[in-house]
Short mmCIF file of C-alpha atoms in Angstrom, two decimals:
data_model
loop_
_atom_site.label_atom_id
_atom_site.label_comp_id
_atom_site.label_asym_id
_atom_site.label_seq_id
_atom_site.Cartn_x
_atom_site.Cartn_y
_atom_site.Cartn_z
CA MET A 1 72.84 42.53 28.78
CA GLU A 2 70.32 40.82 26.57
CA HIS A 3 66.61 41.60 26.06
CA ASN A 4 63.91 39.41 24.60
CA ASN A 5 61.07 41.82 23.80
CA SER A 6 58.47 39.09 23.38
CA VAL A 7 58.70 37.96 26.96
CA ASN A 8 60.56 40.98 28.43
CA ILE A 9 63.45 38.90 29.77
CA VAL A 10 66.47 40.76 31.13
CA ARG A 11 69.74 38.86 31.35
CA GLY A 12 73.34 39.18 32.38
CA VAL A 13 75.69 41.10 34.62
CA ASP A 14 75.06 44.42 32.86
CA GLY A 15 71.39 44.21 33.83
CA LEU A 16 72.06 44.02 37.58
CA LYS A 17 70.71 46.86 39.67
CA LYS A 18 73.39 48.57 41.71
CA ARG A 19 72.55 49.44 45.30
CA LYS A 20 74.26 51.90 47.57
CA MET A 21 75.46 50.04 50.66
CA SER A 22 76.78 51.50 53.89
CA VAL A 23 80.13 50.42 55.32
CA TRP A 24 78.38 48.86 58.31
CA ALA A 25 75.92 46.93 56.14
CA ILE A 26 78.81 45.33 54.21
CA ALA A 27 80.73 44.78 57.45
CA PHE A 28 77.84 42.87 58.99
CA ILE A 29 77.28 40.83 55.81
CA ILE A 30 80.95 39.84 56.09
CA TYR A 31 80.48 39.09 59.80
CA CYS A 32 77.55 36.77 59.10
CA MET A 33 79.42 35.00 56.28
CA THR A 34 82.64 34.51 58.20
CA ALA A 35 81.77 34.33 61.89
CA ALA A 36 78.24 34.85 63.28
CA GLY A 37 79.54 34.07 66.73
CA ALA A 38 82.26 31.88 68.23
CA PHE A 39 80.23 28.68 67.87
CA GLY A 40 82.61 25.82 67.01
CA ILE A 41 85.64 27.03 68.94
CA GLU A 42 84.48 24.91 71.90
CA ALA A 43 85.76 21.84 70.02
CA MET A 44 89.27 23.33 69.70
CA ILE A 45 89.87 23.64 73.42
CA PRO A 46 90.12 19.94 74.44
CA SER A 47 91.76 18.89 71.17
CA CYS A 48 94.69 21.32 71.16
CA GLY A 49 94.69 22.78 74.67
CA PRO A 50 93.42 26.13 76.04
CA GLY A 51 96.71 27.98 75.56
CA MET A 52 97.20 26.80 71.99
CA THR A 53 93.56 27.64 71.22
CA ILE A 54 94.07 31.27 72.18
CA VAL A 55 97.34 31.46 70.25
CA ILE A 56 95.74 30.07 67.08
CA LEU A 57 92.78 32.44 67.38
CA ALA A 58 95.18 35.38 67.79
CA VAL A 59 97.72 34.41 65.10
CA LEU A 60 95.38 33.35 62.27
CA PRO A 61 94.02 36.88 61.69
CA ILE A 62 97.61 38.04 61.11
CA VAL A 63 98.85 35.22 58.84
CA TRP A 64 95.55 34.27 57.16
CA VAL A 65 92.72 36.80 57.43
CA ILE A 66 94.49 40.13 56.91
CA PRO A 67 96.50 39.02 53.82
CA ILE A 68 93.34 37.63 52.20
CA CYS A 69 91.33 40.75 53.01
CA LEU A 70 94.05 43.04 51.66
CA ALA A 71 94.07 41.09 48.39
CA VAL A 72 90.27 41.10 48.12
CA SER A 73 90.09 44.81 49.00
CA GLU A 74 92.64 45.77 46.35
CA LEU A 75 91.16 43.61 43.62
CA SER A 76 87.58 44.62 44.48
CA ALA A 77 88.54 48.30 44.28
CA PHE A 78 90.40 47.88 41.00
CA MET A 79 87.93 45.50 39.36
CA PRO A 80 84.57 45.63 41.21
CA GLU A 81 82.90 42.84 39.27
CA GLU A 82 80.18 40.38 40.18
CA SER A 83 81.72 37.03 41.23
CA GLY A 84 85.00 38.82 41.76
CA MET A 85 87.32 35.86 42.38
CA TYR A 86 86.20 34.20 39.14
CA VAL A 87 86.60 37.43 37.13
CA TRP A 88 90.03 38.27 38.59
CA THR A 89 91.33 34.75 38.00
CA LYS A 90 90.00 34.73 34.44
CA GLU A 91 91.72 38.06 33.79
CA ALA A 92 94.98 36.83 35.33
CA PHE A 93 95.24 33.23 34.04
CA GLY A 94 92.50 32.68 31.47
CA GLU A 95 89.01 31.26 31.54
CA ALA A 96 90.08 27.70 32.44
CA TRP A 97 91.54 28.76 35.80
CA GLY A 98 88.78 31.33 36.19
CA PHE A 99 86.13 28.65 35.78
CA CYS A 100 87.87 26.47 38.37
CA MET A 101 87.83 29.33 40.86
CA GLY A 102 84.14 29.96 40.25
CA TRP A 103 83.34 26.25 40.36
CA TRP A 104 85.21 25.63 43.63
CA GLY A 105 83.55 28.54 45.36
CA SER A 106 80.06 27.66 44.10
CA LEU A 107 80.39 23.96 44.85
CA SER A 108 81.47 24.61 48.43
CA VAL A 109 78.46 26.88 48.99
CA TYR A 110 75.92 24.63 47.27
CA LEU A 111 77.04 21.57 49.23
CA GLY A 112 77.48 23.38 52.53
CA MET A 113 74.29 25.42 52.80
CA ALA A 114 72.21 22.55 54.14
CA SER A 115 74.52 22.11 57.14
CA TYR A 116 73.35 25.43 58.57
CA VAL A 117 69.72 24.32 58.29
CA VAL A 118 70.55 21.09 60.12
CA LEU A 119 72.38 23.01 62.87
CA VAL A 120 69.35 25.23 63.44
CA VAL A 121 67.10 22.19 63.96
CA GLY A 122 69.75 20.67 66.24
CA TYR A 123 69.73 23.77 68.45
CA VAL A 124 65.91 23.89 68.52
CA GLU A 125 65.80 20.23 69.60
CA LYS A 126 67.91 21.05 72.66
CA PHE A 127 64.89 22.68 74.31
CA ILE A 128 61.91 21.45 72.23
CA ASP A 129 61.18 17.83 71.28
CA LEU A 130 60.51 17.79 67.55
CA SER A 131 58.80 15.12 65.52
CA PRO A 132 60.35 14.34 62.11
CA THR A 133 57.50 16.29 60.49
CA ALA A 134 58.05 19.33 62.71
CA ALA A 135 61.80 19.24 62.07
CA MET A 136 61.19 19.11 58.32
CA CYS A 137 58.76 22.05 58.53
CA ILE A 138 61.37 24.15 60.35
CA LYS A 139 64.01 23.30 57.76
CA MET A 140 61.76 24.13 54.82
CA GLY A 141 60.50 27.29 56.51
CA MET A 142 64.06 28.53 57.04
CA VAL A 143 64.98 27.87 53.40
CA LEU A 144 61.84 29.59 52.08
CA ILE A 145 62.09 32.66 54.33
CA PHE A 146 65.68 33.49 53.49
CA THR A 147 65.22 32.64 49.82
CA LEU A 148 62.48 35.28 49.71
CA VAL A 149 64.75 37.79 51.48
CA ASN A 150 67.45 37.19 48.88
CA LEU A 151 65.00 37.57 46.02
CA LEU A 152 64.41 41.11 47.29
CA GLY A 153 68.10 42.05 46.95
CA ILE A 154 71.40 42.51 48.77
CA LYS A 155 70.18 45.64 50.57
CA GLU A 156 67.58 43.54 52.37
CA VAL A 157 70.22 40.88 53.06
CA GLY A 158 72.32 43.63 54.62
CA ILE A 159 69.49 44.76 56.89
CA ILE A 160 68.88 41.23 58.18
CA SER A 161 72.62 40.69 58.65
CA THR A 162 72.92 43.92 60.65
CA VAL A 163 70.11 42.94 63.02
CA PHE A 164 71.40 39.39 63.47
CA SER A 165 74.99 40.59 64.00
CA ALA A 166 73.94 43.02 66.73
CA ILE A 167 72.10 40.24 68.62
CA ILE A 168 74.98 37.75 68.30
CA LEU A 169 77.66 40.27 69.32
CA ALA A 170 75.58 41.35 72.32
CA ALA A 171 75.25 37.72 73.45
CA PHE A 172 79.00 37.09 73.30
CA ALA A 173 79.73 40.43 74.95
CA LEU A 174 77.55 39.27 77.86
CA VAL A 175 79.50 35.99 78.02
CA THR A 176 82.74 38.01 78.13
CA VAL A 177 81.59 40.31 80.93
CA VAL A 178 80.08 37.51 83.05
CA GLY A 179 83.07 35.23 82.52
CA PHE A 180 85.71 37.79 83.50
CA ALA A 181 83.59 38.88 86.46
CA ASN A 182 83.78 35.31 87.78
CA TRP A 183 87.50 34.61 87.23
CA ASN A 184 88.51 31.37 88.97
CA TYR A 185 91.05 29.61 86.69
CA ASN A 186 94.11 30.25 84.55
CA PRO A 187 92.56 30.41 81.05
CA VAL A 188 95.70 29.33 79.15
CA SER A 189 96.84 26.42 81.31
CA PRO A 190 97.84 23.90 80.20
CA PHE A 191 99.17 25.28 76.94
CA ILE A 192 98.71 21.92 75.15
CA PRO A 193 97.25 18.60 76.40
CA GLU A 194 99.66 16.43 78.34
CA GLY A 195 101.44 13.88 76.14
CA GLN A 196 100.58 15.72 72.92
CA GLY A 197 103.23 17.38 70.75
CA ILE A 198 103.19 20.96 69.49
CA LEU A 199 102.76 19.92 65.83
CA GLU A 200 99.84 17.63 66.63
CA SER A 201 98.19 20.36 68.69
CA ILE A 202 98.63 22.91 65.92
CA GLY A 203 97.26 20.44 63.37
CA THR A 204 94.08 19.65 65.27
CA GLY A 205 93.46 23.28 66.18
CA LEU A 206 94.32 24.69 62.76
CA CYS A 207 91.53 22.74 61.06
CA ILE A 208 88.85 24.38 63.20
CA GLY A 209 90.64 27.72 63.29
CA ILE A 210 90.78 27.98 59.50
CA TRP A 211 87.11 27.06 59.34
CA MET A 212 86.31 29.83 61.84
CA TYR A 213 88.28 32.36 59.81
CA CYS A 214 87.06 31.48 56.29
CA GLY A 215 84.69 33.26 53.91
CA TYR A 216 86.29 36.69 53.62
CA ALA A 217 86.64 36.61 49.84
CA VAL A 218 83.03 35.61 49.23
CA VAL A 219 81.80 39.19 49.58
CA SER A 220 83.49 39.87 46.22
CA ASN A 221 80.77 37.78 44.56
CA MET A 222 78.38 40.71 45.07
CA ALA A 223 80.78 43.55 44.21
CA GLY A 224 79.08 44.19 40.86
CA GLU A 225 75.83 45.09 42.67
CA ILE A 226 77.44 47.54 45.08
CA GLU A 227 77.24 51.10 43.79
CA ASN A 228 80.10 52.25 46.01
CA PRO A 229 82.68 49.37 46.08
CA LYS A 230 85.11 51.48 48.14
CA VAL A 231 83.08 50.42 51.18
CA ILE A 232 84.55 46.89 50.96
CA PRO A 233 88.10 47.80 52.15
CA LYS A 234 86.59 50.03 54.85
CA ALA A 235 84.27 47.25 55.99
CA PHE A 236 87.19 44.82 56.31
CA LYS A 237 89.09 47.29 58.52
CA ILE A 238 86.11 47.49 60.85
CA ILE A 239 85.05 43.87 61.02
CA ILE A 240 88.37 41.96 61.20
CA PRO A 241 89.26 43.15 64.74
CA ILE A 242 85.63 42.73 65.82
CA ILE A 243 85.61 39.11 64.65
CA ALA A 244 88.99 38.31 66.24
CA LEU A 245 87.97 39.87 69.58
CA SER A 246 84.55 38.17 69.47
CA TYR A 247 86.43 34.85 69.31
CA ILE A 248 89.27 35.48 71.74
CA LEU A 249 87.57 37.40 74.56
CA PRO A 250 84.56 35.07 75.17
CA THR A 251 86.89 32.05 74.99
CA LEU A 252 89.27 33.53 77.57
CA ALA A 253 86.33 34.58 79.73
CA GLY A 254 84.74 31.14 79.57
CA LEU A 255 87.95 29.33 80.44
CA CYS A 256 88.81 31.61 83.35
CA SER A 257 85.27 31.30 84.69
CA LEU A 258 84.58 27.57 84.26
CA GLY A 259 88.00 25.97 83.74
CA ASN A 260 87.70 22.21 83.06
CA TRP A 261 89.09 22.67 79.56
CA GLN A 262 88.81 18.91 78.85
CA LEU A 263 85.00 19.11 79.15
CA TRP A 264 84.47 21.86 76.58
CA GLY A 265 82.78 20.90 73.33
CA ILE A 266 79.81 21.31 71.03
CA ASP A 267 77.80 18.43 72.55
CA THR A 268 77.13 19.44 76.16
CA GLY A 269 74.51 16.82 76.95
CA ASN A 270 76.74 14.91 79.39
CA GLY A 271 77.82 17.75 81.64
CA GLY A 272 80.15 19.42 79.16
CA PHE A 273 80.76 23.16 78.84
CA ASP A 274 80.20 25.71 76.09
CA TYR A 275 79.65 29.48 75.96
CA ALA A 276 76.07 29.15 77.20
CA SER A 277 77.43 27.39 80.30
CA VAL A 278 79.18 30.60 81.34
CA LEU A 279 75.77 32.25 81.68
CA THR A 280 73.85 29.31 83.13
CA SER A 281 76.56 28.64 85.76
CA ASN A 282 76.84 32.24 86.90
CA ILE A 283 73.54 34.09 86.38
CA GLY A 284 70.85 31.45 85.92
CA LYS A 285 69.72 28.52 83.79
CA GLY A 286 67.19 30.58 81.87
CA TRP A 287 70.04 32.31 80.07
CA GLY A 288 70.90 29.02 78.40
CA VAL A 289 67.68 29.23 76.39
CA VAL A 290 68.48 32.82 75.45
CA PHE A 291 71.89 31.76 74.21
CA LEU A 292 70.44 28.85 72.23
CA ILE A 293 68.19 31.35 70.48
CA CYS A 294 71.29 33.37 69.61
CA ALA A 295 72.91 30.21 68.23
CA ILE A 296 69.86 29.68 66.00
CA ILE A 297 70.05 33.31 64.85
CA ALA A 298 73.75 32.83 64.08
CA GLN A 299 73.10 29.91 61.73
CA CYS A 300 70.25 31.80 60.08
CA GLY A 301 72.58 34.77 59.58
CA ILE A 302 75.21 32.60 57.88
CA PHE A 303 72.57 30.92 55.73
CA ASN A 304 71.03 34.23 54.67
CA SER A 305 74.31 35.89 53.67
CA TYR A 306 75.67 32.80 51.90
CA ILE A 307 72.60 32.56 49.66
CA ALA A 308 73.41 36.08 48.45
CA ALA A 309 77.08 35.36 47.85
CA GLY A 310 76.92 31.76 46.69
CA SER A 311 74.21 32.25 44.10
CA ARG A 312 76.16 34.85 42.09
CA SER A 313 78.98 32.70 40.75
CA PHE A 314 76.96 30.42 38.48
CA PHE A 315 75.05 33.50 37.31
CA VAL A 316 78.28 35.09 36.04
CA LEU A 317 79.55 31.79 34.60
CA GLY A 318 76.30 31.55 32.66
CA ASP A 319 76.79 35.09 31.38
CA ASP A 320 80.22 34.02 30.09
CA ARG A 321 78.74 30.90 28.43
CA LEU A 322 80.52 28.54 30.80
CA CYS A 323 77.33 27.00 32.18
CA PRO A 324 73.63 27.03 31.17
CA HIS A 325 72.62 30.49 29.95
CA PHE A 326 69.17 30.51 31.58
CA LEU A 327 70.95 31.18 34.89
CA THR A 328 71.53 34.78 33.69
CA LYS A 329 67.86 35.77 33.81
CA LEU A 330 67.03 38.66 36.13
CA SER A 331 63.77 39.54 37.85
CA LYS A 332 61.98 42.39 36.09
CA LYS A 333 61.68 44.89 38.92
CA ARG A 334 64.54 44.21 41.31
CA LYS A 335 67.05 42.86 38.74
CA ILE A 336 67.99 39.88 40.92
CA PRO A 337 69.46 36.65 39.43
CA TYR A 338 66.57 34.53 40.61
CA TRP A 339 67.39 31.16 39.00
CA PRO A 340 70.66 30.58 40.90
CA ILE A 341 68.93 31.57 44.16
CA LEU A 342 66.01 29.19 43.52
CA ILE A 343 68.33 26.34 42.49
CA LEU A 344 70.44 26.88 45.60
CA ALA A 345 67.25 26.65 47.69
CA ALA A 346 66.21 23.44 45.91
CA VAL A 347 69.65 21.84 46.36
CA THR A 348 69.58 22.76 50.05
CA MET A 349 66.20 21.08 50.47
CA MET A 350 67.45 17.93 48.75
CA LEU A 351 70.60 17.69 50.88
CA MET A 352 69.35 18.80 54.29
CA ASN A 353 68.43 15.28 55.43
CA LEU A 354 71.80 13.70 54.58
CA ASP A 355 74.80 12.96 56.76
CA PHE A 356 77.08 15.92 56.20
CA SER A 357 80.37 14.53 57.48
CA MET A 358 81.42 13.56 53.95
CA LEU A 359 80.07 16.76 52.41
CA LEU A 360 82.06 18.85 54.86
CA THR A 361 85.15 16.81 53.98
CA ILE A 362 84.63 17.88 50.36
CA ILE A 363 83.79 21.50 51.11
CA ALA A 364 86.72 22.60 53.28
CA PRO A 365 89.55 21.89 50.77
CA LEU A 366 87.67 23.85 48.09
CA GLY A 367 87.70 26.96 50.26
CA LEU A 368 91.38 26.52 51.08
CA ILE A 369 92.46 26.12 47.46
CA CYS A 370 90.50 29.23 46.47
CA TYR A 371 92.56 31.32 48.88
CA VAL A 372 95.84 29.76 47.75
CA VAL A 373 95.04 30.50 44.09
CA LEU A 374 93.88 34.00 45.04
CA ALA A 375 97.41 34.77 46.25
CA PHE A 376 98.82 33.93 42.81
CA VAL A 377 96.05 35.95 41.15
CA PHE A 378 96.98 38.97 43.27
CA VAL A 379 100.61 38.81 42.11
CA LYS A 380 99.65 38.32 38.46
CA MET A 381 97.22 41.25 38.51
CA ARG A 382 99.88 43.52 40.01
CA ARG A 383 102.27 42.53 37.25
CA LYS A 384 99.65 42.95 34.55
CA TYR A 385 98.22 46.19 35.96
CA PRO A 386 100.89 47.96 38.08
CA VAL A 387 99.45 49.90 40.99
CA LYS A 388 101.27 53.06 39.88
CA ASN A 389 99.02 53.12 36.80
CA ARG A 390 95.74 52.72 38.70
CA GLY A 391 95.25 56.34 39.67
CA ASP A 392 93.52 56.96 42.99
CA VAL A 393 92.08 53.43 43.22
CA TYR A 394 92.73 51.76 46.59
CA TYR A 395 95.65 49.34 46.82
CA ALA A 396 97.59 47.73 49.67
CA LYS A 397 100.54 50.02 50.37
CA GLY A 398 103.91 48.75 51.52
CA GLY A 399 105.78 47.83 48.35
CA LYS A 400 107.40 44.42 48.00
CA VAL A 401 107.14 43.68 51.72
CA ILE A 402 103.34 43.86 51.77
CA GLU A 403 103.18 41.94 48.50
CA VAL A 404 105.23 39.08 49.93
CA TYR A 405 103.10 39.14 53.08
CA ILE A 406 99.83 38.96 51.11
CA VAL A 407 101.07 36.13 48.91
CA VAL A 408 103.25 33.89 51.09
CA CYS A 409 101.14 33.68 54.25
CA PRO A 410 97.89 32.35 52.69
CA ILE A 411 99.81 29.89 50.52
CA LEU A 412 101.75 28.42 53.45
CA VAL A 413 98.75 28.32 55.82
CA GLY A 414 96.41 26.96 53.13
CA ILE A 415 98.72 24.14 52.05
CA LEU A 416 99.51 23.25 55.68
CA ALA A 417 95.78 23.08 56.45
CA LEU A 418 95.22 20.82 53.44
CA LEU A 419 97.90 18.44 54.72
CA VAL A 420 97.10 18.21 58.43
CA ASN A 421 93.36 17.52 58.31
CA GLY A 422 93.74 13.81 57.56
CA THR A 423 94.48 11.50 54.66
CA GLU A 424 90.85 10.91 53.66
CA TYR A 425 90.20 14.65 53.79
CA PHE A 426 93.26 15.24 51.60
CA LEU A 427 92.29 12.68 48.94
CA ILE A 428 88.60 13.57 48.71
CA GLY A 429 89.55 17.21 48.65
CA PHE A 430 91.79 16.63 45.66
CA ILE A 431 89.01 14.85 43.79
CA SER A 432 86.73 17.85 44.33
CA ILE A 433 89.53 20.25 43.32
CA ILE A 434 90.29 18.38 40.08
CA SER A 435 86.56 18.30 39.27
CA GLY A 436 86.89 22.00 38.47
CA MET A 437 89.03 21.39 35.40
CA VAL A 438 86.98 18.35 34.36
CA PHE A 439 83.76 20.36 34.33
CA TYR A 440 85.47 23.27 32.59
CA VAL A 441 86.26 21.00 29.64
CA ILE A 442 82.68 19.65 29.61
CA PHE A 443 80.98 23.05 29.84
CA LYS A 444 83.39 24.67 27.40
CA PHE A 445 82.61 21.90 24.90
CA PHE A 446 78.82 22.30 25.26
CA TYR A 447 78.41 26.06 25.77
CA GLY A 448 81.41 27.59 24.00
CA GLY A 449 82.68 29.81 26.80
CA MET A 450 84.16 33.27 26.30
CA ALA A 451 84.76 32.61 22.60
CA LYS A 452 81.06 33.35 22.11
CA CYS A 453 81.30 36.59 24.09
CA ASP A 454 84.65 37.99 22.93
CA PRO A 455 86.23 35.80 20.21
CA LYS A 456 89.15 38.21 19.68
CA LYS A 457 90.29 38.21 23.31
CA TYR A 458 89.40 34.53 23.87
CA PRO A 459 89.99 32.78 20.53
CA LEU A 460 88.88 29.17 20.14
CA ASN A 461 91.12 26.27 19.14
CA GLU A 462 88.94 24.62 16.48
CA LYS A 463 90.64 21.23 16.92
CA THR A 464 90.19 20.90 20.69
CA ARG A 465 87.11 23.18 20.98
CA LEU A 466 88.82 24.71 24.00
CA ALA A 467 90.42 28.14 24.27
CA LYS A 468 93.76 28.58 22.53
CA GLY A 469 96.49 27.76 25.03
CA ASP A 470 94.26 25.57 27.19
CA SER A 471 96.51 22.56 26.59
CA VAL A 472 99.29 24.46 28.36
CA ARG A 473 96.99 25.73 31.12
CA ILE A 474 95.51 22.30 31.80
CA GLY A 475 99.00 20.78 31.72
CA ILE A 476 100.20 23.26 34.34
CA PHE A 477 97.08 22.55 36.42
CA PHE A 478 97.72 18.80 36.49
CA MET A 479 101.46 19.21 37.10
CA LEU A 480 100.94 21.51 40.08
CA PHE A 481 98.29 19.39 41.76
CA GLY A 482 100.10 16.17 40.88
CA ILE A 483 103.25 17.39 42.62
CA LEU A 484 101.22 18.53 45.64
CA LEU A 485 99.50 15.13 45.76
CA ILE A 486 102.87 13.33 45.79
CA ILE A 487 104.21 15.63 48.52
CA GLY A 488 101.02 15.07 50.49
CA GLY A 489 101.39 11.29 50.22
CA PHE A 490 104.89 11.32 51.71
CA PHE A 491 104.02 13.92 54.35
CA LEU A 492 100.89 12.10 55.54
CA ASN A 493 102.73 8.79 55.67
CA TRP A 494 105.18 10.46 58.08
CA TYR A 495 102.57 12.56 59.92
CA GLU A 496 99.98 9.81 60.51
CA GLY A 497 102.11 6.73 60.04
CA ASP A 498 102.29 5.74 63.71
CA TYR A 499 98.54 5.55 64.23
CA GLY A 500 97.00 5.90 60.74
CA ALA A 501 96.26 2.23 60.06
CA GLU A 502 94.44 1.67 63.34
CA TYR A 503 92.63 5.03 63.29
CA TYR A 504 91.12 4.71 59.81
CA MET A 505 90.16 1.07 60.33
CA THR A 506 88.34 2.04 63.54
CA MET A 507 86.81 5.13 61.97
CA TYR A 508 85.48 3.62 58.72
CA GLY A 509 85.50 -0.14 59.25
CA SER A 510 85.67 -1.06 55.56
CA GLY A 511 86.23 0.48 52.16
CA VAL A 512 89.04 2.56 50.70
CA MET A 513 89.07 5.08 53.57
CA SER A 514 89.60 2.34 56.13
CA ASP A 515 92.92 1.37 54.50
CA PHE A 516 95.57 3.96 55.37
CA LYS A 517 98.32 2.37 53.26
CA LEU A 518 96.03 2.15 50.23
CA MET A 519 95.13 5.84 50.53
CA ILE A 520 98.81 6.78 50.76
CA SER A 521 99.52 4.67 47.65
CA ILE A 522 96.65 6.32 45.78
CA ALA A 523 98.06 9.75 46.66
CA LYS A 524 101.56 8.90 45.48
CA ILE A 525 100.59 6.97 42.33
CA GLY A 526 97.76 9.35 41.45
CA GLY A 527 100.08 12.31 41.90
CA LEU A 528 102.68 10.68 39.66
CA ILE A 529 100.10 10.04 36.92
CA LEU A 530 98.81 13.61 37.10
CA THR A 531 102.34 15.04 37.02
CA LEU A 532 103.43 12.95 34.03
CA GLY A 533 100.18 13.54 32.16
CA GLY A 534 100.36 17.26 32.85
CA THR A 535 103.99 17.40 31.73
CA ILE A 536 103.19 15.69 28.43
CA LEU A 537 100.19 17.97 27.86
CA TYR A 538 102.32 21.01 28.64
CA ILE A 539 105.14 20.02 26.26
CA VAL A 540 102.75 19.19 23.41
CA GLY A 541 100.73 22.33 24.10
CA LYS A 542 103.80 24.58 23.95
CA LYS A 543 104.39 23.37 20.40
CA LYS A 544 100.87 22.86 19.10
CA ASP A 545 98.69 25.09 21.29
CA PRO A 546 100.72 27.92 22.86
CA ILE A 547 99.15 30.61 25.03
CA ILE A 548 98.70 33.78 22.99
#
């Protein structure tokens, strides 16, 4: 922590005020960040079939959510630091990989926040005609209100999240009761759409399913402000089954009540069905307005909790001299990192009038790669700090079996999700992923990085002005992602080859993304260049710039 007596400025992680949080407060913050209702699942049903939808919703918690939460719980208990994923990765693999983890997480939040504001206005416009001015006022009001809440602190964020979560869960509980009480159809028939293969059904459903079950690691960004970090593992145990049931039960209830699985979707303007339709069809049209209000509350809940989590990463990077240092300033009374919160609000206001289809294409791969890297971080931290030497600190029990489970499942699911979302998604995602290492080099050059904080532990290579061993680390980075890019090129050529050319031409009309063969070539050639360049950098680095 740094003090400037002339202006009474408090900076840095050490200056944060710790707050005692209840298990339920953390659980509901997690709920708002990761779920806030089953909104979005409606689009899965016609694309992959009602039966497959239920299977994906039931299986993903086992192969995706629980392994991630076990890793986050263990690492948060052992090293309860602000911006946990960045700190753990830095400790495991050095500041270059740590910066990438922090950058990916922050970028996905900063680009994605505005989408929740847009969704709120979209829901409001379903029952109130809004002029452009009125829509803009609602957007700005939402940003300002929840920015102020976050400037008060995470305890206040927890209170709002608890209230919002109770309302949302009550609404979906009502859908569940009403739906099952009016059972008319088989909710899992057909299992997949007629004429569609199992792999295609899994691919289309997995994209939405992963999105519905993402965000569990983000709570670690606030771990340094929680006085009692042991509540994090307890909160996960409570909220994971609640989230899974709040997805599965209303979906089953809606399908068995309304049927017509082909008509389910987010846009219900042309006689389609969603969760609100369960209430309007069975107990009255007025309940549709009530449910729309719950949908608005859900987006507000996500927005509120993500400001808290997303603003912390750049704050910690600034403290480690890996981005501008002014981001480390704290408010005098409440000790809140106000600059990252204010910048996040400003970025949201700038982006909230844009078309978000491309932004969402960038955002999703960043979240996936964070969870894949987290699996490797978990293994490295267990090797570096064996659990038998951690005393009574919480860790995931089960020996090698649980370790394999925590590591293998997220890696396989994450890579599969990266590959099956589409070629344009895959390529743009890789550009955003590689941007992490590019900006690490730039920020390290300008701000000095950890060498300014702890030169003994993080010595500087005077020739490259990067950390000693970064040539090897960057080489490994480019080799790994180059190989994955090549594999992706061949896989996508097989996976989308039969319809890819026509689909992308129809979808985009012109430009690089309209040319399927060109995108496949870019993936293969780009992957080859990255792999060769990374190999050369690794070989030279092993001789001239070894990791110490």
